[in-house]
JSON list of C-alpha atoms and ligand atoms in Angstrom, two decimals:
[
{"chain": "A", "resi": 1, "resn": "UNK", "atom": "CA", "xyz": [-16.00, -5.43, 0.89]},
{"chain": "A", "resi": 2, "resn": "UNK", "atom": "CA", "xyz": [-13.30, -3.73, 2.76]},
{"chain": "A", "resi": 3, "resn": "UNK", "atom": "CA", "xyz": [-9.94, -5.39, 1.90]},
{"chain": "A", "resi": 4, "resn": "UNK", "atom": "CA", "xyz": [-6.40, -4.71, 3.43]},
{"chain": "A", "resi": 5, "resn": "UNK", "atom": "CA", "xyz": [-3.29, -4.89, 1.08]},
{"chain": "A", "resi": 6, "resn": "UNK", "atom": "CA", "xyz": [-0.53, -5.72, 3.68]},
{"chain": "A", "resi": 7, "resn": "UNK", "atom": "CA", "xyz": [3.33, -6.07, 3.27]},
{"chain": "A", "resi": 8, "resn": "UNK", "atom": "CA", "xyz": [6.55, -4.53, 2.99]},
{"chain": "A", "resi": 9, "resn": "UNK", "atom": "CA", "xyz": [7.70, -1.31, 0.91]},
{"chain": "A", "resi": 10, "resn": "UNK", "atom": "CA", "xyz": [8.21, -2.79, -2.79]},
{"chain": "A", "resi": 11, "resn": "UNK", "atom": "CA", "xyz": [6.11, -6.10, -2.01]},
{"chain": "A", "resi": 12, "resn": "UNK", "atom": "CA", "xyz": [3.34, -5.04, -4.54]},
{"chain": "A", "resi": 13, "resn": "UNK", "atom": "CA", "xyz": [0.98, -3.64, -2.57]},
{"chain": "A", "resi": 14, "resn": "UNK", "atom": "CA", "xyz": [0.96, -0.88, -5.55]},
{"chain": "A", "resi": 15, "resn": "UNK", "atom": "CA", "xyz": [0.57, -2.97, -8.65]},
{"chain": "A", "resi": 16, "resn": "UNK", "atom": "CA", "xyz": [-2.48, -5.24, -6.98]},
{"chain": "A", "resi": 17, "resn": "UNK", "atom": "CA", "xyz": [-4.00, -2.47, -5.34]},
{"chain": "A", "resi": 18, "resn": "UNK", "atom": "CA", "xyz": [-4.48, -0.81, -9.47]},
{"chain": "A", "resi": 19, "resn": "UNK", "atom": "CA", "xyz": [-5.80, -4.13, -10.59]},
{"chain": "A", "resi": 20, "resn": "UNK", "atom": "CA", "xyz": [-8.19, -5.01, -7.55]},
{"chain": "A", "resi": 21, "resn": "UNK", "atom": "CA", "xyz": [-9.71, -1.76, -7.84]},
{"chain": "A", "resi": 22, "resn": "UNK", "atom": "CA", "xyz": [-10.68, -2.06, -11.58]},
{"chain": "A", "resi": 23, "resn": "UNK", "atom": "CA", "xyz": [-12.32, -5.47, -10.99]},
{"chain": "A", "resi": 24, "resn": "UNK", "atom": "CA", "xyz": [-14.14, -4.85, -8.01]},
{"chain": "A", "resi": 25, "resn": "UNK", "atom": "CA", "xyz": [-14.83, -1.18, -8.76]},
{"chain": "A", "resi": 26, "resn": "UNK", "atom": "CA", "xyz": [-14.26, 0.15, -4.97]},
{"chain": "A", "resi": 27, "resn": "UNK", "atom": "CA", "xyz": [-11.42, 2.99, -4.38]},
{"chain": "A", "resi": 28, "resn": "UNK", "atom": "CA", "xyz": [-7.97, 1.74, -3.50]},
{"chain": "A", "resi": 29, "resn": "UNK", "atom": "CA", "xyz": [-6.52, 4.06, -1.00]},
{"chain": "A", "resi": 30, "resn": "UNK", "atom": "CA", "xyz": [-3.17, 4.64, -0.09]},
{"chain": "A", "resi": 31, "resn": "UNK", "atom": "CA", "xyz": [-2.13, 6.47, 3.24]},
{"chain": "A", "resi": 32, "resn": "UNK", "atom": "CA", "xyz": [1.54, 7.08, 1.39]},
{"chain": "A", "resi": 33, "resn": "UNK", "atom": "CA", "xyz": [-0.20, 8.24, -1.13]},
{"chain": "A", "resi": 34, "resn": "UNK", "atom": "CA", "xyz": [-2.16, 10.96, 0.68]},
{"chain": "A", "resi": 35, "resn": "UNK", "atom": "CA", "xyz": [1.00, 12.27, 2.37]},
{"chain": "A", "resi": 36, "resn": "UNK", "atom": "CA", "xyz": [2.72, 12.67, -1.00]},
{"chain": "A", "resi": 37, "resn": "UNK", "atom": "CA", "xyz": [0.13, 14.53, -2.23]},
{"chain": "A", "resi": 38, "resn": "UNK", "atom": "CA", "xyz": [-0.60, 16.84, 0.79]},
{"chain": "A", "resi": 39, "resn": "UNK", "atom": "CA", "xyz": [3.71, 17.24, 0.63]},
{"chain": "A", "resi": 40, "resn": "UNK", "atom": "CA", "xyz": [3.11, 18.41, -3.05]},
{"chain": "A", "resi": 41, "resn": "UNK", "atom": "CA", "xyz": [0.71, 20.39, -2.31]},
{"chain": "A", "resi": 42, "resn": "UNK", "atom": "CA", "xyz": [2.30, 22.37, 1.13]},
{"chain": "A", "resi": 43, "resn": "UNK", "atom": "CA", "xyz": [-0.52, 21.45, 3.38]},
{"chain": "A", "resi": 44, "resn": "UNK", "atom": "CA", "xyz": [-0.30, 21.47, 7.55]},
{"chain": "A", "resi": 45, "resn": "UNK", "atom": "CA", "xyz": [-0.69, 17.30, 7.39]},
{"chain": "A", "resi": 46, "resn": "UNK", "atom": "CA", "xyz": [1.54, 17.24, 4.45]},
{"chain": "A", "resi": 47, "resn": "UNK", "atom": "CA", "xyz": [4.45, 19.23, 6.26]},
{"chain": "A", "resi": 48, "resn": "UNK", "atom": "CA", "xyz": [3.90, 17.45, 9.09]},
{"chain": "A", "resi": 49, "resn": "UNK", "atom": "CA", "xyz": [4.49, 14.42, 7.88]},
{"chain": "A", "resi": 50, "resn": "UNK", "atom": "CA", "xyz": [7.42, 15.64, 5.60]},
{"chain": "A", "resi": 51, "resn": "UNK", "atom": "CA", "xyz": [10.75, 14.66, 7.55]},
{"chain": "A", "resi": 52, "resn": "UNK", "atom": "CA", "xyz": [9.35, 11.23, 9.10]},
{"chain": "A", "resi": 53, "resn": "UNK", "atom": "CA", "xyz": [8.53, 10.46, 5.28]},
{"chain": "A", "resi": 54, "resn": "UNK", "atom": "CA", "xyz": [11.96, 11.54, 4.02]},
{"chain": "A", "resi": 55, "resn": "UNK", "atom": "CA", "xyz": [13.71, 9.38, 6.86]},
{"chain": "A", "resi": 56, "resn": "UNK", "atom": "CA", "xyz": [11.88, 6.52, 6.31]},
{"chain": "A", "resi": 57, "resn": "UNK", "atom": "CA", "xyz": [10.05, 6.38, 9.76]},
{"chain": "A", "resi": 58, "resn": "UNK", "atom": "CA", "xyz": [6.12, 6.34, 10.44]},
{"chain": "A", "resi": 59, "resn": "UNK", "atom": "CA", "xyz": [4.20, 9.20, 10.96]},
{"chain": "A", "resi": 60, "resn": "UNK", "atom": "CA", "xyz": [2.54, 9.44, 14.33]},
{"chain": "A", "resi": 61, "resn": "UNK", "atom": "CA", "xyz": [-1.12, 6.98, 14.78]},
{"chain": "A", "resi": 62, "resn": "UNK", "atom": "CA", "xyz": [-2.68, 10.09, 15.64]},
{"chain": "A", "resi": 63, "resn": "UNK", "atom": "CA", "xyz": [-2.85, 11.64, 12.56]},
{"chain": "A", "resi": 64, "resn": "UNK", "atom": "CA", "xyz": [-2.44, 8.74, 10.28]},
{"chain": "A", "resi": 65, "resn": "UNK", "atom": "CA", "xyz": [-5.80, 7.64, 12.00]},
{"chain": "A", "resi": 66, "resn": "UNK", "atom": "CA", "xyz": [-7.89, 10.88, 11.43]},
{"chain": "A", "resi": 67, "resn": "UNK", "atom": "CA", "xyz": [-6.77, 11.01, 8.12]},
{"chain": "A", "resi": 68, "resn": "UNK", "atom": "CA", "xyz": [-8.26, 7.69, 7.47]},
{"chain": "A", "resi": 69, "resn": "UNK", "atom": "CA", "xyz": [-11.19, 8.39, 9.19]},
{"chain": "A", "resi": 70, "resn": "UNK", "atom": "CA", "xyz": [-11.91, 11.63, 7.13]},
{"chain": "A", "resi": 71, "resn": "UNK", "atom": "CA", "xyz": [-11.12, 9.47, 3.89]},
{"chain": "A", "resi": 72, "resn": "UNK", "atom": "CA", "xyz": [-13.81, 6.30, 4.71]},
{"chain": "A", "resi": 73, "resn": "UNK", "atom": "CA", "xyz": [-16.61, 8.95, 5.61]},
{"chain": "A", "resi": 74, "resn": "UNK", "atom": "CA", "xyz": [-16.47, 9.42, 1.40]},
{"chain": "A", "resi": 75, "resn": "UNK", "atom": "CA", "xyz": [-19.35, 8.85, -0.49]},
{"chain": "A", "resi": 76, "resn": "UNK", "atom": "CA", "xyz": [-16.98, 6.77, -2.77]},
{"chain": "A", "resi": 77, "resn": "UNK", "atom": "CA", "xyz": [-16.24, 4.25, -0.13]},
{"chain": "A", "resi": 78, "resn": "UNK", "atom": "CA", "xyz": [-20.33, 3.32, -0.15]},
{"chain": "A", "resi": 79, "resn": "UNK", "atom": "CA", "xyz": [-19.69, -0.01, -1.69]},
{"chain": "A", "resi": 80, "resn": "UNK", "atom": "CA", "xyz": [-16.36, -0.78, 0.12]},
{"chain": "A", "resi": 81, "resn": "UNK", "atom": "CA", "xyz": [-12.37, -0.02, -0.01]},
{"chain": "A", "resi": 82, "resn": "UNK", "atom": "CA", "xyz": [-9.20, -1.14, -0.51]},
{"chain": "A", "resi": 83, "resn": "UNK", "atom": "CA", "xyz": [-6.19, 0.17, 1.94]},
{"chain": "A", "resi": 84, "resn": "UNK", "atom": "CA", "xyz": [-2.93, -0.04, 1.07]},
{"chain": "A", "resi": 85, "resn": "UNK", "atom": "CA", "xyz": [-0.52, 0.81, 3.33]},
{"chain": "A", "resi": 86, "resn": "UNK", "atom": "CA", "xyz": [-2.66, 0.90, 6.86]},
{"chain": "A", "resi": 87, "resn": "UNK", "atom": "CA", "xyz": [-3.04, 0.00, 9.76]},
{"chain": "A", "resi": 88, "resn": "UNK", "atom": "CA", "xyz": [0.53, -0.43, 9.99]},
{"chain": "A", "resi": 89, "resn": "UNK", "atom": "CA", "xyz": [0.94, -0.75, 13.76]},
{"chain": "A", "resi": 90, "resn": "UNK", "atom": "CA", "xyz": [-1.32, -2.07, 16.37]},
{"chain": "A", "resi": 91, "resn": "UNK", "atom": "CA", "xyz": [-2.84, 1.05, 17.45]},
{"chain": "A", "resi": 92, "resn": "UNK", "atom": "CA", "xyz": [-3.80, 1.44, 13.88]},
{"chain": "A", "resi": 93, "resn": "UNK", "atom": "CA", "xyz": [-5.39, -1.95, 13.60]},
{"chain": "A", "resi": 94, "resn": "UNK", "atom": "CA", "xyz": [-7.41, -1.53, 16.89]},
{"chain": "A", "resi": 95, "resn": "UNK", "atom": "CA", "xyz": [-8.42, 2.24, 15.69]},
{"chain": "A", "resi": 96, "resn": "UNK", "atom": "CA", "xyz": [-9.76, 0.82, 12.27]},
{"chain": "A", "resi": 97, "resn": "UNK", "atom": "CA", "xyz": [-11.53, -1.85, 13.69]},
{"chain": "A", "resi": 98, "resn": "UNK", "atom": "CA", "xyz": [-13.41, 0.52, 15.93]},
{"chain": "A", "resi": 99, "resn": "UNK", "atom": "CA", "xyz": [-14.05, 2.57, 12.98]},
{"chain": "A", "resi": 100, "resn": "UNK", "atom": "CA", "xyz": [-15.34, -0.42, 10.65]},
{"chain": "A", "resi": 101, "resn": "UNK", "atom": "CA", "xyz": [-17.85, -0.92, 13.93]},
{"chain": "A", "resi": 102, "resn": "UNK", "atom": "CA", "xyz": [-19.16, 2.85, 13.88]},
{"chain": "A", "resi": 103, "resn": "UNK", "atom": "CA", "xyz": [-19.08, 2.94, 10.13]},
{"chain": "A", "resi": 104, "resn": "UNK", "atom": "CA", "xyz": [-21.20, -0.63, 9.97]},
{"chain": "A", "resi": 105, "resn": "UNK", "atom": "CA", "xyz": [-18.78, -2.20, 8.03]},
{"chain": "A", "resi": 106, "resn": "UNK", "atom": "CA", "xyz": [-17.50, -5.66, 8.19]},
{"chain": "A", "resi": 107, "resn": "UNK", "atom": "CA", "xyz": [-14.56, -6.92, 9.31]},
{"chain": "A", "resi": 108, "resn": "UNK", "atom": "CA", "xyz": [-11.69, -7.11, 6.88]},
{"chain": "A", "resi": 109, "resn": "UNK", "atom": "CA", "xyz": [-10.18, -9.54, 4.54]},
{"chain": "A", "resi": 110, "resn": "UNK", "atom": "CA", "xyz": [-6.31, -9.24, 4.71]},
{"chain": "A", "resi": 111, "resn": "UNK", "atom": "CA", "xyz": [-4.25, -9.86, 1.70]},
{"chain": "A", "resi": 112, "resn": "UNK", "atom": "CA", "xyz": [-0.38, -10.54, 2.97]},
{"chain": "A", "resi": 113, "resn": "UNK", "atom": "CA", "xyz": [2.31, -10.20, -0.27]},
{"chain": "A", "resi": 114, "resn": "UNK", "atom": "CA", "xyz": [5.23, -11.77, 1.32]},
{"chain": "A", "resi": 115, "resn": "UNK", "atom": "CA", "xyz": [8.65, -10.63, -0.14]},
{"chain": "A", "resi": 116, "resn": "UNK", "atom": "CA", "xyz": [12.57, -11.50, 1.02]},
{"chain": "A", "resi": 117, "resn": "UNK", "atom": "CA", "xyz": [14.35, -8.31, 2.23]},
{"chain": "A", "resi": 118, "resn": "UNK", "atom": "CA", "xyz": [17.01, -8.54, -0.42]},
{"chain": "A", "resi": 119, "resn": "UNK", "atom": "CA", "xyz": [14.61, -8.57, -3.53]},
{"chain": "A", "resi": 120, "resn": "UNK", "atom": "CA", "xyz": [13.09, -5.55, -1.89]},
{"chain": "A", "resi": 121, "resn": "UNK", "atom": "CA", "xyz": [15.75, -3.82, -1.74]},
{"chain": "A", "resi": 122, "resn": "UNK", "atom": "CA", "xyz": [16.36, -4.24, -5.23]},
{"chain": "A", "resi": 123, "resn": "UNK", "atom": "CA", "xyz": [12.99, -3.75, -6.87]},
{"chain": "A", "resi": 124, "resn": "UNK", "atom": "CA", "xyz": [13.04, -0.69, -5.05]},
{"chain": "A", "resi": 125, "resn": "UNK", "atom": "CA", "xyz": [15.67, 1.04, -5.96]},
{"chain": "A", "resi": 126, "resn": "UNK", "atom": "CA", "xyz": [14.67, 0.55, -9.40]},
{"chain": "A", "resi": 127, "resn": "UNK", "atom": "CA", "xyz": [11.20, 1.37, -8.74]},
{"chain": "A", "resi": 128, "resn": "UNK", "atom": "CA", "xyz": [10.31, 5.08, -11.07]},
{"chain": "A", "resi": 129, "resn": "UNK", "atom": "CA", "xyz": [7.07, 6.56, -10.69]},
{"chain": "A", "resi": 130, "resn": "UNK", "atom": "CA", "xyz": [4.67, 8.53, -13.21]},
{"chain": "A", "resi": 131, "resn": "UNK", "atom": "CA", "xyz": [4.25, 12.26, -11.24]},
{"chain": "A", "resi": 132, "resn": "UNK", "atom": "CA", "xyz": [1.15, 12.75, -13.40]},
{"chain": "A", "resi": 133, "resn": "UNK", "atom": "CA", "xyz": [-0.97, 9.54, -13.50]},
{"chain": "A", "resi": 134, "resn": "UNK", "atom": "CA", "xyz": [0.91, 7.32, -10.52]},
{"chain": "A", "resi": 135, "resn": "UNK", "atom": "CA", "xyz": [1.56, 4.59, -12.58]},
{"chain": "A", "resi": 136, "resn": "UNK", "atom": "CA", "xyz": [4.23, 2.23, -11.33]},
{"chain": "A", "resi": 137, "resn": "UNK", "atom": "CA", "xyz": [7.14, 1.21, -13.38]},
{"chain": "A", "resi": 138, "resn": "UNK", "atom": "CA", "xyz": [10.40, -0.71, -12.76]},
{"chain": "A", "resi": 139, "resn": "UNK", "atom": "CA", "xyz": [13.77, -0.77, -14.61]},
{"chain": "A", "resi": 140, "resn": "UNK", "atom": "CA", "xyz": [14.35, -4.10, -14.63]},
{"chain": "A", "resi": 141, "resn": "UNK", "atom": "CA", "xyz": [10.85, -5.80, -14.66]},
{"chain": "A", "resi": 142, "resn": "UNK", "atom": "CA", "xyz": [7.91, -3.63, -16.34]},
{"chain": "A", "resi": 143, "resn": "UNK", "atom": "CA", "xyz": [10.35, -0.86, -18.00]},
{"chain": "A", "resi": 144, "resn": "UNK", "atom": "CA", "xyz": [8.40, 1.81, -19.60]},
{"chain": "A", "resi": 145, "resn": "UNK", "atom": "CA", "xyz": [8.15, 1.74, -23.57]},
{"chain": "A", "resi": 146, "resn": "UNK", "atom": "CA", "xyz": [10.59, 4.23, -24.05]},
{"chain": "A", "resi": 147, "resn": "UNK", "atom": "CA", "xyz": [13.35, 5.18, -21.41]},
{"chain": "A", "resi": 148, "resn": "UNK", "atom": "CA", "xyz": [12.50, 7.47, -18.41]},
{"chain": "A", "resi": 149, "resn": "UNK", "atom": "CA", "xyz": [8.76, 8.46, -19.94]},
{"chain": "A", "resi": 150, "resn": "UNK", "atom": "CA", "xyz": [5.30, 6.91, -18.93]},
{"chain": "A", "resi": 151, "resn": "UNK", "atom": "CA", "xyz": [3.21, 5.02, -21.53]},
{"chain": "A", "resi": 152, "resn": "UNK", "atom": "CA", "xyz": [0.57, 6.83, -20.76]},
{"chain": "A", "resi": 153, "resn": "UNK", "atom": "CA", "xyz": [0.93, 10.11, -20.62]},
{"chain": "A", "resi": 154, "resn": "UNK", "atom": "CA", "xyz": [4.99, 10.91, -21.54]},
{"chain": "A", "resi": 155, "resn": "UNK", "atom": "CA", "xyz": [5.98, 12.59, -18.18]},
{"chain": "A", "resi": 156, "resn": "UNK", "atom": "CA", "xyz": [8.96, 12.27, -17.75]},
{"chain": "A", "resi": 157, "resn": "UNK", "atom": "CA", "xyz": [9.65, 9.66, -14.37]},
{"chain": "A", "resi": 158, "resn": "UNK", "atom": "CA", "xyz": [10.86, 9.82, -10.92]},
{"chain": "A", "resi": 159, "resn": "UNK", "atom": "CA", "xyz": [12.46, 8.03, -8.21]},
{"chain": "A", "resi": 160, "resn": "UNK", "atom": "CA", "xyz": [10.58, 8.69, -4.57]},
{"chain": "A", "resi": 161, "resn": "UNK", "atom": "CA", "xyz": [13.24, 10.21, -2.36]},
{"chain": "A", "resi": 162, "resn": "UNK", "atom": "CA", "xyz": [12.46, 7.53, -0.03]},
{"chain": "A", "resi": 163, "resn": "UNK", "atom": "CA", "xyz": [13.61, 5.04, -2.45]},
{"chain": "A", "resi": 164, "resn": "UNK", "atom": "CA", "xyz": [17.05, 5.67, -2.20]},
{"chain": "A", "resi": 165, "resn": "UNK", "atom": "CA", "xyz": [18.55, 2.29, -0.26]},
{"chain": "A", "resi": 166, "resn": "UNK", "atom": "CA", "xyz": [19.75, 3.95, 2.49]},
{"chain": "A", "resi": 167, "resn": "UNK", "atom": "CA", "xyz": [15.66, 5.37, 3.40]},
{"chain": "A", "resi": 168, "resn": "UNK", "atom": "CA", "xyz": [14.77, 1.52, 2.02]},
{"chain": "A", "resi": 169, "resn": "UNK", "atom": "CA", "xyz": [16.72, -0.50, 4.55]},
{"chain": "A", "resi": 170, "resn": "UNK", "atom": "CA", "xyz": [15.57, 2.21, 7.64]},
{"chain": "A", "resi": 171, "resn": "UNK", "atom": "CA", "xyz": [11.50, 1.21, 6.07]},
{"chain": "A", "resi": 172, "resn": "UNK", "atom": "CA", "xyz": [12.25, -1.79, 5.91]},
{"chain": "A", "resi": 173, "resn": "UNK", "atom": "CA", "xyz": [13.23, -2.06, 9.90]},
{"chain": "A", "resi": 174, "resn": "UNK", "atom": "CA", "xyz": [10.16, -0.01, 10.70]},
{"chain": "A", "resi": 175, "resn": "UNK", "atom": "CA", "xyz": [7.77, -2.36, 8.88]},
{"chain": "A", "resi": 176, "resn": "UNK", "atom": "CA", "xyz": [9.53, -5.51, 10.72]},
{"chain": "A", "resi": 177, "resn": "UNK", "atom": "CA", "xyz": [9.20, -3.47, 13.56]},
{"chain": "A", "resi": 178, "resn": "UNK", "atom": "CA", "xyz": [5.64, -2.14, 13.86]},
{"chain": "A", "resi": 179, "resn": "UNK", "atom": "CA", "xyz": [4.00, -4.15, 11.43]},
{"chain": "A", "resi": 180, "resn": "UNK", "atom": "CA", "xyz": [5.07, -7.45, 12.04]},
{"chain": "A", "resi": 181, "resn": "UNK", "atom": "CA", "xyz": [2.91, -7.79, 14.81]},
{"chain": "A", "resi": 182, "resn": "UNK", "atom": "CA", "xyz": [-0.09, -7.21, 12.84]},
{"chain": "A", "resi": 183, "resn": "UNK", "atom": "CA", "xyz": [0.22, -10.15, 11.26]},
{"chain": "A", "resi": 184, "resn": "UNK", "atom": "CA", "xyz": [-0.27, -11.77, 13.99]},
{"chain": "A", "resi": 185, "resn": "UNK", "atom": "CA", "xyz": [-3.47, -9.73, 15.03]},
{"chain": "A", "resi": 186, "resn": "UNK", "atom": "CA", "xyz": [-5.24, -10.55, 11.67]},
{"chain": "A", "resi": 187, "resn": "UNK", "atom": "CA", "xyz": [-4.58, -14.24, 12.07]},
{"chain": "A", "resi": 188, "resn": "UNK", "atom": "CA", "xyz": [-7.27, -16.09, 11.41]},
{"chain": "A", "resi": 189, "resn": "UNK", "atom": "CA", "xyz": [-9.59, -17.42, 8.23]},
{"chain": "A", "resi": 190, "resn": "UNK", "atom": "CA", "xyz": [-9.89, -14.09, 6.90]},
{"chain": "A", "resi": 191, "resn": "UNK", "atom": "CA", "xyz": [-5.55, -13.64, 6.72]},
{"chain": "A", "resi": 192, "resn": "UNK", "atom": "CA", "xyz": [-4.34, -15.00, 3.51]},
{"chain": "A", "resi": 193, "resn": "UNK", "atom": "CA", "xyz": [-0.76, -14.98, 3.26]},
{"chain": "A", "resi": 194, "resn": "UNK", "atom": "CA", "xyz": [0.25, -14.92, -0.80]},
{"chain": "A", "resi": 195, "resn": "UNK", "atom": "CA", "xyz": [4.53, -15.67, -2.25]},
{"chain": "A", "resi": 196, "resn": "UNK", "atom": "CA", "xyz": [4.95, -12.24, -3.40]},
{"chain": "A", "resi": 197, "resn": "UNK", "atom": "CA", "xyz": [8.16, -13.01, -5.30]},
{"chain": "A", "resi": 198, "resn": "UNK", "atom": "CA", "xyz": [6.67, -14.20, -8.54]},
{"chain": "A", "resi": 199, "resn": "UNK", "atom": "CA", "xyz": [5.53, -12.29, -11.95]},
{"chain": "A", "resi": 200, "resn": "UNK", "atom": "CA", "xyz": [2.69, -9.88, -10.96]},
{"chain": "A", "resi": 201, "resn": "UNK", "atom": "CA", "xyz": [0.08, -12.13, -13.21]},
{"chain": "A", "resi": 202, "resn": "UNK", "atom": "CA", "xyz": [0.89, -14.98, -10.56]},
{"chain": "A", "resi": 203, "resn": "UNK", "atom": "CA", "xyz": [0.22, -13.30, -7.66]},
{"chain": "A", "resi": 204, "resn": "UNK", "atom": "CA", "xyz": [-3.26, -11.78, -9.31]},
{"chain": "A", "resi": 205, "resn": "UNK", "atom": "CA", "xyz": [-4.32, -15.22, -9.93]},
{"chain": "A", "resi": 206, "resn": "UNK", "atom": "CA", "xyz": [-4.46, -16.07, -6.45]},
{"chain": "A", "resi": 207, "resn": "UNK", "atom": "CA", "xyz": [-5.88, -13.08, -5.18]},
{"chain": "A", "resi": 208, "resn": "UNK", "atom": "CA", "xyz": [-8.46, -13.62, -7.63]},
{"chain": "A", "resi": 209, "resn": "UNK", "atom": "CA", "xyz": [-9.21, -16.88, -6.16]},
{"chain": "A", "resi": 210, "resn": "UNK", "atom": "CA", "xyz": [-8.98, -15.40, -2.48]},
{"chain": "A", "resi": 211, "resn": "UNK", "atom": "CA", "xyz": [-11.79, -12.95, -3.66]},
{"chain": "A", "resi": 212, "resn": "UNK", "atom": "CA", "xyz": [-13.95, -15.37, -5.45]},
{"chain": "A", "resi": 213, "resn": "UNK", "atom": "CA", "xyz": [-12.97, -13.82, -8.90]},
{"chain": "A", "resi": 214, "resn": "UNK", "atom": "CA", "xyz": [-11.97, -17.02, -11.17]},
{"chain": "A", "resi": 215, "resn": "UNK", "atom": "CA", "xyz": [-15.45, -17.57, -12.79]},
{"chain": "B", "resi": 1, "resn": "AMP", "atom": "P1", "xyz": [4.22, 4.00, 1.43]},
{"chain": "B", "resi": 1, "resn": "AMP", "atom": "O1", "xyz": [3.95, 4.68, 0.13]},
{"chain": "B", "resi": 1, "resn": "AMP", "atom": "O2", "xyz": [3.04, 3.16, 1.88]},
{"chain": "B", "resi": 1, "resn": "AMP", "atom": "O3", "xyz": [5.51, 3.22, 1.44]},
{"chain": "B", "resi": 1, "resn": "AMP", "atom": "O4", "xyz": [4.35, 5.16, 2.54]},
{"chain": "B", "resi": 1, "resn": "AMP", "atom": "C1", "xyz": [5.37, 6.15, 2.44]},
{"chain": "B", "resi": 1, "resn": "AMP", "atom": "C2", "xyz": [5.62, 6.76, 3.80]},
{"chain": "B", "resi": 1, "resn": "AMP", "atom": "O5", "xyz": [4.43, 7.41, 4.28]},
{"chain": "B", "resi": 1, "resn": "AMP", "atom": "C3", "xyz": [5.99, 5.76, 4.90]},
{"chain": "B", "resi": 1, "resn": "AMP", "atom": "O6", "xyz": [7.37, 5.45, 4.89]},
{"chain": "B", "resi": 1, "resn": "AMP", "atom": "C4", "xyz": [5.57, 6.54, 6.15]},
{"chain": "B", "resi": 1, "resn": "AMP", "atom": "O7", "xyz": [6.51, 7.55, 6.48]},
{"chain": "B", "resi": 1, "resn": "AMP", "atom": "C5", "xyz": [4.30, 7.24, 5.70]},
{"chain": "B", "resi": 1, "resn": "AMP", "atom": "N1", "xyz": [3.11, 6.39, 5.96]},
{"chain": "B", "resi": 1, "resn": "AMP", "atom": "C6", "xyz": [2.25, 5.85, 5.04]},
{"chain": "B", "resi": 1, "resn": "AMP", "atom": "N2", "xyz": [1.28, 5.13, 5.61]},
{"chain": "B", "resi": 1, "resn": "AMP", "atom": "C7", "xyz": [1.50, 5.19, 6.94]},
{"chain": "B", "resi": 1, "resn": "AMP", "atom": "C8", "xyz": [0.85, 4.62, 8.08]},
{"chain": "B", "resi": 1, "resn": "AMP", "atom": "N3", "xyz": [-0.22, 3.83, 7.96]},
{"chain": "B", "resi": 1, "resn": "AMP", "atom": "N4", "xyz": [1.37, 4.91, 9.31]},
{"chain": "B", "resi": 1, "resn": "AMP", "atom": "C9", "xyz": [2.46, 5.71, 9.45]},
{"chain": "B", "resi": 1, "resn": "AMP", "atom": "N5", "xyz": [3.13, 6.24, 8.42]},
{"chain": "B", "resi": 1, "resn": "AMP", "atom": "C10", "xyz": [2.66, 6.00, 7.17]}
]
């Protein structure tokens, strides 16, 4: 199965992604993942990508594509894979569709979490992150057990630099922007469009039912 988590910064994508991969057992892969952790880690890619991140614009197709490329040729995406996060502009789309084709994969099932700009804007600026295990936690609506540590490990949390809401409200133009578009070049049966402004349970119920998951 190869399944595409789409929407904007804060819609979700994050939280599903964790849950979809433990049911279906297929890697969930996240492009802004990636470039955090080649930033972390002072690669080429990651300091390329360093001050587009930190701005809150997209890194060029160019290398977002080869990246992607590299990642899918993984013995680990055998079975399928989730991607959260890409294509996020037409180029994209078209390059990953060429790929699925060389790689014999099937076309894509699109999962749309659709969120209103102002509840974006505030889940994300209280949106903290585990730096150790990447679990996802938010002040207001899954707060960690005890304040500013992860349940799972106790690191202590962070906010993403590019969750500040002055970085938010510049994503947020650049997904209207580029990735509006693709919503219109997934239409079609496989393009399921899901309210993504309900408890996180909700949502999973009906992408549960999208995937054939209720039993
Ligand atoms: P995310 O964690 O998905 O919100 O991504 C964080 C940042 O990484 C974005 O704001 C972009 O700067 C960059 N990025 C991630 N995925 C892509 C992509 N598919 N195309 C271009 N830039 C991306």
């Amino acid at each position: 199965m190869v399944l595409l988590l789409f929407g904007p910064p804060g819609c979700g994508k994050g939280t599903q992604a964790a849950v979809i991969t433990q049911i279906l057992r297929i890697p969930a892969i996240s492009t802004g993942e990636i470039f955090r952790a080649e930033l972390k880690a002072g690669t080429a890619l990651g300091n390329a990508a360093k001050e587009i991140m930190a701005g809150g614009g997209l890194v060029g197709d160019d290398i977002v594509n080869e990246m992607v490329r590299g990642r899918l040729k993984q013995p680990d995406c055998r079975d399928g894979f989730l991607l959260d996060g890409y294509p996020r502009t037409i180029p994209q789309a078209e390059f990953l569709d060429r790929l699925l084709g060389e790689l014999g994969r099937p076309a894509p099932s699109v999962i749309y979490l659709e969120v209103p700009d102002d509840v974006l804007v505030a889940r994300l600026t209280a949106r903290r992150q585990c730096p150790v295990c990447g679990r996802i936690y938010n002040l207001q609506s899954q707060p960690p057990l005890k304040d500013g540590v992860c349940d799972v490990d106790g690191a202590a949390l962070i906010q993403r630099e590019d969750d500040q809401e002055s970085v938010i409200r510049a994503r947020l133009k650049a997904y209207a922007e580029a990735t509006g578009p693709l919503i219109e070049f997934y239409s079609g049966p496989r393009f399921h469009r899901i309210d993504g402004n309900r408890r996180p349970s909700e949502i999973q119920e009906d992408i549960n039912r999208i995937l054939g998951l209720n039993g």
